[in-house]
mmCIF file of C-alpha atoms in Angstrom:
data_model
loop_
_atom_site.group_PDB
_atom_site.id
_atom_site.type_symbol
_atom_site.label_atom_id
_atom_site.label_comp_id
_atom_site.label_asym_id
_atom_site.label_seq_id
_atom_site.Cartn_x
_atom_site.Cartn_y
_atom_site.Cartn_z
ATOM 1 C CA UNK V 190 -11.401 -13.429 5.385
ATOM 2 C CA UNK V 191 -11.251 -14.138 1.676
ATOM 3 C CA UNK V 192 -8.081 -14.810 0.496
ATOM 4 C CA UNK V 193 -6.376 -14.413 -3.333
ATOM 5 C CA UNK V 194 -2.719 -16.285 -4.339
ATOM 6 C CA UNK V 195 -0.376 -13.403 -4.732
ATOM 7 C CA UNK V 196 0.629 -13.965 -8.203
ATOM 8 C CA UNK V 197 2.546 -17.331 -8.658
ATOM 9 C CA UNK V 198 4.037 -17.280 -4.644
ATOM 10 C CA UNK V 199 1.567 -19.754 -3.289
ATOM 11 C CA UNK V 200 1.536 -16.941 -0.477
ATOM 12 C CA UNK V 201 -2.349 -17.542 -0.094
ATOM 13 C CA UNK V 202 -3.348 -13.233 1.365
ATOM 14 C CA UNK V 203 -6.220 -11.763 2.670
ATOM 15 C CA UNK V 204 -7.741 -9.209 -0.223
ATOM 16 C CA UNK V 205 -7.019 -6.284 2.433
ATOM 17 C CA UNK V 206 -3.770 -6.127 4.168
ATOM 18 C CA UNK V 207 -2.600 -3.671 7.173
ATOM 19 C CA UNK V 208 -0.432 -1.154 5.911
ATOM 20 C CA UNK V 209 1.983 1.037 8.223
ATOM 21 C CA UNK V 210 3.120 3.904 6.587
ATOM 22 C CA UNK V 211 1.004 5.836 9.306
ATOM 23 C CA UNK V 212 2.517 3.958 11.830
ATOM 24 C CA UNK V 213 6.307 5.418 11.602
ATOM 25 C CA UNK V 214 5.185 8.735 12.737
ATOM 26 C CA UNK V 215 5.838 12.342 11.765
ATOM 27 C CA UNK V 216 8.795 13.061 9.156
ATOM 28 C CA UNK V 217 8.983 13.725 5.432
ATOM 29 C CA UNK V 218 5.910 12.069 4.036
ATOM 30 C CA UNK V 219 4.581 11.646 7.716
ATOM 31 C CA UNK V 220 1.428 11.659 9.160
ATOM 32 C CA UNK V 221 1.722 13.207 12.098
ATOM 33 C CA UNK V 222 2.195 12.417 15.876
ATOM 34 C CA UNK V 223 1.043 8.386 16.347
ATOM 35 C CA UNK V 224 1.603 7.086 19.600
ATOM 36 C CA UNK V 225 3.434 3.381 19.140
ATOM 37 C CA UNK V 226 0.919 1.674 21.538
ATOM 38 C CA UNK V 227 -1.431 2.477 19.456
ATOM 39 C CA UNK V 228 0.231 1.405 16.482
ATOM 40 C CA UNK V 229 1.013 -2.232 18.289
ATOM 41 C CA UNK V 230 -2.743 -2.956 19.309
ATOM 42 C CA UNK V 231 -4.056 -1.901 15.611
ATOM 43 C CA UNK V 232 -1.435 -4.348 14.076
ATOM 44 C CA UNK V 233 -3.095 -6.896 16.793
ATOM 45 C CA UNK V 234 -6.449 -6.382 16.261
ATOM 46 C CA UNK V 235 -6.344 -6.812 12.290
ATOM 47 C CA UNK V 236 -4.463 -10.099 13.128
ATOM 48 C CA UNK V 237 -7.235 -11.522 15.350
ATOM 49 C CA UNK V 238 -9.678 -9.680 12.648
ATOM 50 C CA UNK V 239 -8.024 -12.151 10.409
ATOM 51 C CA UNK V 240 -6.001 -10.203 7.907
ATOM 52 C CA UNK V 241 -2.535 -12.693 7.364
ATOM 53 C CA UNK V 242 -0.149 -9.893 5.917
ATOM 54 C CA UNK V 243 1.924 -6.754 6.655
ATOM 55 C CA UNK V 244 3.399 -3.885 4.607
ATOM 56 C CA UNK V 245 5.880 -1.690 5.633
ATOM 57 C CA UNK V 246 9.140 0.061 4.180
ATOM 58 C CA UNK V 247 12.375 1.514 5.738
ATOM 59 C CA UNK V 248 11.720 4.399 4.949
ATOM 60 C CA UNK V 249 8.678 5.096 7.108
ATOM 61 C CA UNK V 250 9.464 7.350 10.194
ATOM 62 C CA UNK V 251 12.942 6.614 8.948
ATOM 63 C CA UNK V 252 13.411 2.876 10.086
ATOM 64 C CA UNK V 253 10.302 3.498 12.923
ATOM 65 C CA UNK V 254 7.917 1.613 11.056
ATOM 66 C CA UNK V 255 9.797 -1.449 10.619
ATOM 67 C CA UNK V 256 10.318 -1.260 14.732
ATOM 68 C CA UNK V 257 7.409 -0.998 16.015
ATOM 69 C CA UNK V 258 5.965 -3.590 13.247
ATOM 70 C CA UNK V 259 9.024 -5.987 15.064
ATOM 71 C CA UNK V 260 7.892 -5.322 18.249
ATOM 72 C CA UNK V 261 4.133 -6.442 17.380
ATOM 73 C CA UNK V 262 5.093 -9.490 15.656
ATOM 74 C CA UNK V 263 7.530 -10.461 18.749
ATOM 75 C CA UNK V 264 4.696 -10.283 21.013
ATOM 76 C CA UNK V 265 2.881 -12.500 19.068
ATOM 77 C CA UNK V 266 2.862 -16.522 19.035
ATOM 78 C CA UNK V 267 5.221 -17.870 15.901
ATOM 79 C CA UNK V 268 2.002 -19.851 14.913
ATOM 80 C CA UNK V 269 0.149 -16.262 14.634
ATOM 81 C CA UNK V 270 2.407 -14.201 13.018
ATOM 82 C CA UNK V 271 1.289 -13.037 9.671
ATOM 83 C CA UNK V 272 3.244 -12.607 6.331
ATOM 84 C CA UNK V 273 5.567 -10.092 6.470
ATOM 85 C CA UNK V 274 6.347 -7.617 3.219
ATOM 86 C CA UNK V 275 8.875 -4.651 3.213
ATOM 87 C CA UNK V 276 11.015 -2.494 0.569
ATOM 88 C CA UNK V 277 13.949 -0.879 -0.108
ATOM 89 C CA UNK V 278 15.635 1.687 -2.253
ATOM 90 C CA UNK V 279 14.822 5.019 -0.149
ATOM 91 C CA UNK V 280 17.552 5.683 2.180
ATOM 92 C CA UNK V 281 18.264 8.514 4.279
ATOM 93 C CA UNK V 282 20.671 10.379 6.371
ATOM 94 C CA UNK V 283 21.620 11.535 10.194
ATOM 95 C CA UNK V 284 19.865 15.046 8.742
ATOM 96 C CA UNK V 285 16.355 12.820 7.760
ATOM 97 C CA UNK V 286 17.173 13.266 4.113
ATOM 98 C CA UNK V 287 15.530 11.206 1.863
ATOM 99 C CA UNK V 288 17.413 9.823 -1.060
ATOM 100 C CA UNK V 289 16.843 7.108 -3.754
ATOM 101 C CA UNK V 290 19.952 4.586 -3.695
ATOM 102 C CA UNK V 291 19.329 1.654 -5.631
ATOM 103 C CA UNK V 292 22.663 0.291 -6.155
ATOM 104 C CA UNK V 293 22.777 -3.710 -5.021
ATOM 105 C CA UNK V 294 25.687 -2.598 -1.875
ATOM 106 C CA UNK V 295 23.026 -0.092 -0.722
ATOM 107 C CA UNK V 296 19.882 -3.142 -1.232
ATOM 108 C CA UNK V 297 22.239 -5.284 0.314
ATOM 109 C CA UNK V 298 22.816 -3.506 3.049
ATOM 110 C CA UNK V 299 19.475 -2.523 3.631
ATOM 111 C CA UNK V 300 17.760 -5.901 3.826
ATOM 112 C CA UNK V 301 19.802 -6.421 6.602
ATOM 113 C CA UNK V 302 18.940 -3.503 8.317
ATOM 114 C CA UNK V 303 15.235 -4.530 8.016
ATOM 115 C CA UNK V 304 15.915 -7.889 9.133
ATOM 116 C CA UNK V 305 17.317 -6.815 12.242
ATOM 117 C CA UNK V 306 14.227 -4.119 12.806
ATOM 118 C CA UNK V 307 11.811 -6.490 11.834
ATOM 119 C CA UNK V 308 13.683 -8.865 14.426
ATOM 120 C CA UNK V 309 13.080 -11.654 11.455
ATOM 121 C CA UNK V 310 15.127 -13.877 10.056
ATOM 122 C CA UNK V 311 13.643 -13.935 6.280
ATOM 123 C CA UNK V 312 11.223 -11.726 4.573
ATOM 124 C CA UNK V 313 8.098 -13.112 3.367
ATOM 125 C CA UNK V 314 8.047 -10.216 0.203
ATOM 126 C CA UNK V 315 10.867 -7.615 -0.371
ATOM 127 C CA UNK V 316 9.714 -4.688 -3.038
ATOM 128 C CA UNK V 317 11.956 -2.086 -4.670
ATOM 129 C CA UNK V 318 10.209 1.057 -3.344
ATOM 130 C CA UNK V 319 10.439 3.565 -6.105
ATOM 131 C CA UNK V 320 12.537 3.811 -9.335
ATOM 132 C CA UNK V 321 15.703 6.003 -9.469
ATOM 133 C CA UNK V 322 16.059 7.169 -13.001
ATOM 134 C CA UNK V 323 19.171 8.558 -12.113
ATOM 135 C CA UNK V 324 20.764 5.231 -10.562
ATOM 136 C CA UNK V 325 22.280 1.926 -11.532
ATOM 137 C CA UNK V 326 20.408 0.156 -14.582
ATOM 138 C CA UNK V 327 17.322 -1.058 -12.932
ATOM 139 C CA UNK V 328 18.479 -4.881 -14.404
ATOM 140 C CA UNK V 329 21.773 -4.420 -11.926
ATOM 141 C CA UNK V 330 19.051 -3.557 -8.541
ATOM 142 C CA UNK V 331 16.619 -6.291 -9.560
ATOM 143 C CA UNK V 332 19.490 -8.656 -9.679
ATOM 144 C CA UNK V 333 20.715 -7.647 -6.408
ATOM 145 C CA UNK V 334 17.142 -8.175 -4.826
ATOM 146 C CA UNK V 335 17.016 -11.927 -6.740
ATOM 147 C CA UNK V 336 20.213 -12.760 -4.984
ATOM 148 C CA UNK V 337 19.124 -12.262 -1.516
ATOM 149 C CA UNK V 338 16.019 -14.565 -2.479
ATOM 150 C CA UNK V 339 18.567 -16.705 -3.859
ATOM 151 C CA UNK V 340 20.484 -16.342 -0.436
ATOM 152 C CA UNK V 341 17.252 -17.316 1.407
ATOM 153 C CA UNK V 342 16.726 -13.611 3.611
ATOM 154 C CA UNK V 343 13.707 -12.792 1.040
ATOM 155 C CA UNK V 344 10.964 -15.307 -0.063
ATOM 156 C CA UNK V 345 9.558 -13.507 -2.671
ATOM 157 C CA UNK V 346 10.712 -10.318 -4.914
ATOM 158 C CA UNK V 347 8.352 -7.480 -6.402
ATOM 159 C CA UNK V 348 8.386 -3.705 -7.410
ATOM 160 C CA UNK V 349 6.769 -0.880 -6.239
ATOM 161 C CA UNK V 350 5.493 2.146 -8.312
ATOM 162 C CA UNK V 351 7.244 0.902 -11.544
ATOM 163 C CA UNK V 352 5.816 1.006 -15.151
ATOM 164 C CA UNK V 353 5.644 -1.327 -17.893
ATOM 165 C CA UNK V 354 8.939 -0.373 -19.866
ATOM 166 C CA UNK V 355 11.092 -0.904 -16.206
ATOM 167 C CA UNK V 356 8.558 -4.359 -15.889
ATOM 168 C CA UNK V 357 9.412 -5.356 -18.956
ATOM 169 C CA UNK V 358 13.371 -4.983 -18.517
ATOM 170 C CA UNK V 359 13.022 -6.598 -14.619
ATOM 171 C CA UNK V 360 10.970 -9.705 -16.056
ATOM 172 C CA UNK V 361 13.785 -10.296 -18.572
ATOM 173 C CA UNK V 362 15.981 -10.830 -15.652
ATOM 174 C CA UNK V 363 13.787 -12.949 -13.359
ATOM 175 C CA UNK V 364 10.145 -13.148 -12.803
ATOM 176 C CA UNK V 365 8.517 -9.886 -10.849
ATOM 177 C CA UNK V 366 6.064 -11.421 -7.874
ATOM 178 C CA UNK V 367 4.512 -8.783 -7.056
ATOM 179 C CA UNK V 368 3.407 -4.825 -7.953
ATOM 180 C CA UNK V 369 2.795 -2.436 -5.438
ATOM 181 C CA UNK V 370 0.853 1.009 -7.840
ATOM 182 C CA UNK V 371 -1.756 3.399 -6.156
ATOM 183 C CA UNK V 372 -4.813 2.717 -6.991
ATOM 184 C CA UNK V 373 -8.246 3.967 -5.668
ATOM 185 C CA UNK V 374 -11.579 5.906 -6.992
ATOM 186 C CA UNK V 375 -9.504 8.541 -7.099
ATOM 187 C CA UNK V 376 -6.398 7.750 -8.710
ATOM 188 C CA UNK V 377 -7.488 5.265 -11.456
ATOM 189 C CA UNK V 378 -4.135 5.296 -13.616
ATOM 190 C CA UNK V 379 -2.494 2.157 -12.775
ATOM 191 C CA UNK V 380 -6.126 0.024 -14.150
ATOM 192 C CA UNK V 381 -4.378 1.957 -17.492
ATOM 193 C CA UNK V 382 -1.316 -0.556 -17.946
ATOM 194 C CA UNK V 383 0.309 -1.434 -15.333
ATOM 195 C CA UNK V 384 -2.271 -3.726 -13.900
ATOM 196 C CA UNK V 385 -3.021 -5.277 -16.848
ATOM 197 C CA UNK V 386 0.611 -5.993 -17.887
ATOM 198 C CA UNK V 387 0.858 -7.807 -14.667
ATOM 199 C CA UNK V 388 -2.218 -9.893 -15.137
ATOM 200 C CA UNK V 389 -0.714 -10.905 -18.893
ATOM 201 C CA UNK V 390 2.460 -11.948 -16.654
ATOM 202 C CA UNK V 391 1.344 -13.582 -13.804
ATOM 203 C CA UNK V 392 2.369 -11.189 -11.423
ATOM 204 C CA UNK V 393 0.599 -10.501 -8.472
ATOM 205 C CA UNK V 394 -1.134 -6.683 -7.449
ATOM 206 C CA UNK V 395 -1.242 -4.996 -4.207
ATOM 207 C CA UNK V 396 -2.375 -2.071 -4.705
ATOM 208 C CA UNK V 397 -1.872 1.048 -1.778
ATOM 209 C CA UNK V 398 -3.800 4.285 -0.728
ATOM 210 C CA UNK V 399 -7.538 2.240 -1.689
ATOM 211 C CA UNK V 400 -8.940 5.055 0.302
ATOM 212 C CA UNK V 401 -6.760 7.601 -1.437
ATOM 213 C CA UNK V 402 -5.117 8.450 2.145
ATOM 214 C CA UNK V 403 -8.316 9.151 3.995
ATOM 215 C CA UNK V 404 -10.842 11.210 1.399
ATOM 216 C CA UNK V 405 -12.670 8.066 1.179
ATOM 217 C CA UNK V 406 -12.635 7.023 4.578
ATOM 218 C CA UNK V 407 -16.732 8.546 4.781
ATOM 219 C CA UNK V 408 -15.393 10.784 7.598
ATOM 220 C CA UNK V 409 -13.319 13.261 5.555
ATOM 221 C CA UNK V 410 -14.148 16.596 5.334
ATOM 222 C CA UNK V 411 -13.238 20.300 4.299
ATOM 223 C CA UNK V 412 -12.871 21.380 7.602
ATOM 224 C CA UNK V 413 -10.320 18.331 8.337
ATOM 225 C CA UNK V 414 -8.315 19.108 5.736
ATOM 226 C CA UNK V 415 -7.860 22.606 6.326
ATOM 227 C CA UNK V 416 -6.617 21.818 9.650
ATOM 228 C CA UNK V 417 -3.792 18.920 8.729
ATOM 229 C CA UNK V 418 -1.127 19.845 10.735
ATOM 230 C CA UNK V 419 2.033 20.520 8.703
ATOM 231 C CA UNK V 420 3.656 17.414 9.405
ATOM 232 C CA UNK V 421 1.462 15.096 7.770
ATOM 233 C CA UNK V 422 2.196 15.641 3.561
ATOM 234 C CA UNK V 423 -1.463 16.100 2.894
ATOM 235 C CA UNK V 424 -1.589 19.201 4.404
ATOM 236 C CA UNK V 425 0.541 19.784 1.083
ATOM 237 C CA UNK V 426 -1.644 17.721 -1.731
ATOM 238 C CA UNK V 427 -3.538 19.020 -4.176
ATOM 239 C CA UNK V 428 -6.032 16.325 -3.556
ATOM 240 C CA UNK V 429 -6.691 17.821 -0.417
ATOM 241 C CA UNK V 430 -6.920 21.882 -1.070
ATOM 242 C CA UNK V 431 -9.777 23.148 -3.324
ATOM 243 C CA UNK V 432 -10.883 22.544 -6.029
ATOM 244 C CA UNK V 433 -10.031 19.036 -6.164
ATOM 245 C CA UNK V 434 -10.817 18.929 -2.613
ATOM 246 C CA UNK V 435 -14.801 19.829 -3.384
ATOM 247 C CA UNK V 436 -14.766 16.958 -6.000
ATOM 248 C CA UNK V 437 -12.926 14.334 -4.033
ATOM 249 C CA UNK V 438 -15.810 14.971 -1.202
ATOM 250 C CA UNK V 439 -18.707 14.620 -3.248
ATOM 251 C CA UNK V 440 -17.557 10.934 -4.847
ATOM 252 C CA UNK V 441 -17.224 10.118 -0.997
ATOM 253 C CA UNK V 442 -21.024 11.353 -0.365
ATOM 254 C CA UNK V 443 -21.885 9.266 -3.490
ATOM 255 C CA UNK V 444 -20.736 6.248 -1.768
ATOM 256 C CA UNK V 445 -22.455 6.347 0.966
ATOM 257 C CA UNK V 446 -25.995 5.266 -0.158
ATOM 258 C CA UNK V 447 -24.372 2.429 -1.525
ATOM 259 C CA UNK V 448 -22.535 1.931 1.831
ATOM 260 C CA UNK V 449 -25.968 1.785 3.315
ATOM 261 C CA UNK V 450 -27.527 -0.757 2.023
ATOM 262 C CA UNK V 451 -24.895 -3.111 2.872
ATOM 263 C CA UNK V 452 -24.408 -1.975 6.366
ATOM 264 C CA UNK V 453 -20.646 -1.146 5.981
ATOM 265 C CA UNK V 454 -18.514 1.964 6.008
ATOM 266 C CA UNK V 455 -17.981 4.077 3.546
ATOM 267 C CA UNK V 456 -14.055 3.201 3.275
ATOM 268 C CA UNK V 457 -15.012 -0.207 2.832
ATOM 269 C CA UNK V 458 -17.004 0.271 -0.498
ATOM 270 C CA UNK V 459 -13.990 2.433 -1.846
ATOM 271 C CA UNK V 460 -11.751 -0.906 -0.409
ATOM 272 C CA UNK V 461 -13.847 -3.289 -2.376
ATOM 273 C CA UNK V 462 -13.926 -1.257 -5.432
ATOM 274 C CA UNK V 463 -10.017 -1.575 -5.777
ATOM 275 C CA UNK V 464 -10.316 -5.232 -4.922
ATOM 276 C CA UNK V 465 -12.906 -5.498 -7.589
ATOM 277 C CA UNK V 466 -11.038 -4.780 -10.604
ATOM 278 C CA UNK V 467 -9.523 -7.186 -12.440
ATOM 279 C CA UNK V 468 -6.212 -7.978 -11.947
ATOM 280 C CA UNK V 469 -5.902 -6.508 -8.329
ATOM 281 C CA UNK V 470 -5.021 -9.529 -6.028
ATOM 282 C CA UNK V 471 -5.411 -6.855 -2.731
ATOM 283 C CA UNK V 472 -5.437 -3.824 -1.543
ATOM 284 C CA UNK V 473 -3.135 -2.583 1.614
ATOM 285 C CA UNK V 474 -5.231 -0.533 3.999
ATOM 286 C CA UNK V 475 -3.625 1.608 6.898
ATOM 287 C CA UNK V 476 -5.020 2.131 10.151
ATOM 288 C CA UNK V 477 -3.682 3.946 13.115
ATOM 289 C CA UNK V 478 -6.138 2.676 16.088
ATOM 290 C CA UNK V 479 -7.867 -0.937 16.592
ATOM 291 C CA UNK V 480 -11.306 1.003 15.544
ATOM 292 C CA UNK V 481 -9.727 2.260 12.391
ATOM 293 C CA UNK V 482 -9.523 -1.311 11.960
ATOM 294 C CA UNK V 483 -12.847 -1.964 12.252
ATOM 295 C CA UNK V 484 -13.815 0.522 9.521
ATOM 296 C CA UNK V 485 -12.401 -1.378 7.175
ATOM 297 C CA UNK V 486 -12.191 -4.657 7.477
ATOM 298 C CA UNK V 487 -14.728 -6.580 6.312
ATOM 299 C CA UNK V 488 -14.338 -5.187 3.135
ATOM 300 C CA UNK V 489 -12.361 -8.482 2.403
ATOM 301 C CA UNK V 490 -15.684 -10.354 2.365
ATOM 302 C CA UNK V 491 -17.636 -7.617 0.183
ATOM 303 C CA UNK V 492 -18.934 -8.408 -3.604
ATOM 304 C CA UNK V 493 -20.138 -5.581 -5.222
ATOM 305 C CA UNK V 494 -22.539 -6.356 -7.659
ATOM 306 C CA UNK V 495 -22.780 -5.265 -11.364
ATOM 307 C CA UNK V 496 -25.470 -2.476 -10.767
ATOM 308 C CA UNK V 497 -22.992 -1.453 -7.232
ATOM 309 C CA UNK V 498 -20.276 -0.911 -9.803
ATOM 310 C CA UNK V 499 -22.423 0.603 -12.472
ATOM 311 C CA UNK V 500 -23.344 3.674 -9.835
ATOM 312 C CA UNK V 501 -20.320 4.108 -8.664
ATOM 313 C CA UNK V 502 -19.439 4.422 -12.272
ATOM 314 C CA UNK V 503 -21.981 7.000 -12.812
ATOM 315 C CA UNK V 504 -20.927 8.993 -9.997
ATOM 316 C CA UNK V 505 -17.297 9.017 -10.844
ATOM 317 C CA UNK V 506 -18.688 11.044 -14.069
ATOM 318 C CA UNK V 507 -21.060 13.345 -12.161
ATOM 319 C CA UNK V 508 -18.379 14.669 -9.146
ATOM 320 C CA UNK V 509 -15.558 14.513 -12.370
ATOM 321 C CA UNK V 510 -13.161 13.412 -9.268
ATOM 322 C CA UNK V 511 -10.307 11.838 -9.843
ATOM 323 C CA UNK V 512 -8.070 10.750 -12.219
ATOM 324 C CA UNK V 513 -7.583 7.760 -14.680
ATOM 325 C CA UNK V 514 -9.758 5.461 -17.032
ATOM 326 C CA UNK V 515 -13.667 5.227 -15.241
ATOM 327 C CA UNK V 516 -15.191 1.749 -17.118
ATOM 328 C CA UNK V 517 -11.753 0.403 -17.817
ATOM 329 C CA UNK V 518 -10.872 0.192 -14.318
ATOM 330 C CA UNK V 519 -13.706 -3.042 -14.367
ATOM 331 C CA UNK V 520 -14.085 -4.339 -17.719
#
């Protein structure tokens, strides 16, 4: 699989990663019911499909994620364990309620909840979730995450849904790796600023959600959505009720000529278009079964071509789905 540096790391990753918010289950911001088997032999099969990295955050299924993400790697030769990248800053209670706590006790003390999880003894990339605009001044939390790589349990330090003023104030602390925004056909903003603030910095993009959580996966549809169950948060999106729903379909009809020619899914032509844009170093991808897997993957080794891009383009404009700047995005 092609591979991009992650900013200045020298962590060589593949362009799509597996990501494994699905994989911690049901809960707030759940997807629903996943059995943990199947979660371990997805994580396997993208490893032997040659994708080298992993992200995953405490938060998902409250601390489940990070689990059953340990328990795959620990079945796994040392030799063939892949990069490993996590976050804090969401905690939660015994009641499962979510609460930003960025303050560098509560960082502390969650990297070493991870590492014990994770059943690791370092972590490859540790990311500040989300901002808390009601904590601790965010130069006292990105502090707190430089000392643990000074303390040698994190390799590498990045952010995660920030924007340029909180960039701005973390890089005048100490450099930020890495960026974690959303970014897909759908939800264009971050191609706005943030990416290009981290491509004037040398600081490396991973963007999440390429397939804006399954409406680009080229097996979405209306029917689908309507019966999301109500533990899985899209059941509650506006990108997934009418009439955004209607819009957000037809862009993932448009793709699929396009997918055609080449062979591939239609998720992987939404994939490649995030990996596409300038600035993006990869795009996290989630999958939930070995097959999912495979209906993804080789969109590592996609180019699009000028005229790819310059349909998709034109049928961003005729479905009006989405949000965010259209020709920025590539130029």
């Amino acid at each position: 699989m092609r591979t991009r540096e992650l900013g200045g790391t020298g962590m060589a990753i593949t362009t799509v990663g597996f990501g494994s918010w699905a994989v911690g289950g049901p809960g707030l911001m759940g997807w629903g019911t996943q059995s943990d088997d199947e979660s371990i032999a997805a994580i396997h099969h993208a490893i032997t499909r040659g994708v080298n990295w992993i992200d995953t955050a405490a938060v998902y299924g409250f601390g489940h994620a990070e689990k059953v993400v340990g328990r795959a790697l620990a079945a796994l030769p040392p030799a063939d364990r892949p990069l490993l990248f996590t976050k804090c800053g969401l905690v939660w209670d015994e009641n499962g309620v979510e609460s930003n706590d960025l303050t560098p006790e509560s960082i502390r003390r969650e990297c070493d909840a991870s590492l014990r999880r994770l059943g690791v003894d370092h972590i490859d990339l540790y990311q500040i979730h989300d901002p808390d605009p009601d904590g601790p001044p965010i130069e006292e939390s990105w502090g707190a995450v430089l000392d643990l790589v000074k303390e040698g349990k994190v390799r590498h330090a990045g952010v995660s849904n920030f924007d340029v003023d909180l960039l701005e104030r973390c890089e005048a602390v100490g450099h930020v790796a890495s960026l974690q925004p959303p970014l897909s056909l759908i939800d264009r903003d971050a191609a706005a600023d943030v990416i290009p603030w981290c491509a004037a910095h040398g600081t490396g993009v991973i963007v999440y959600s390429p397939m804006a959580s399954g409406l680009l996966s080229g097996t979405f549809t209306a029917e689908r959505a309507a019966a999301l169950p109500d533990d899985d948060w899209r059941s509650r999106s506006a990108q997934f009720r009418a009439p955004a729903l209607e819009r957000n379909l037809a862009l993932q009809e448009a793709l699929r000529p396009i997918a055609r020619r080449y062979g591939v899914s239609v998720a992987t032509i939404a994939i490649a278009w995030t990996t596409a844009c300038p600035g993006v170093t990869a795009a996290i991808v989630g999958a939930r079964t070995p097959g999912q897997v495979d209906g993804w993957q080789d969109a590592s080794d996609l180019h699009l071509t000028a005229d790819d891009l310059a349909e998709i383009t034109t049928a961003l404009h005729a479905t009006g789905a989405g949000h965010g700047p259209i020709e920025a995005a590539l130029s």
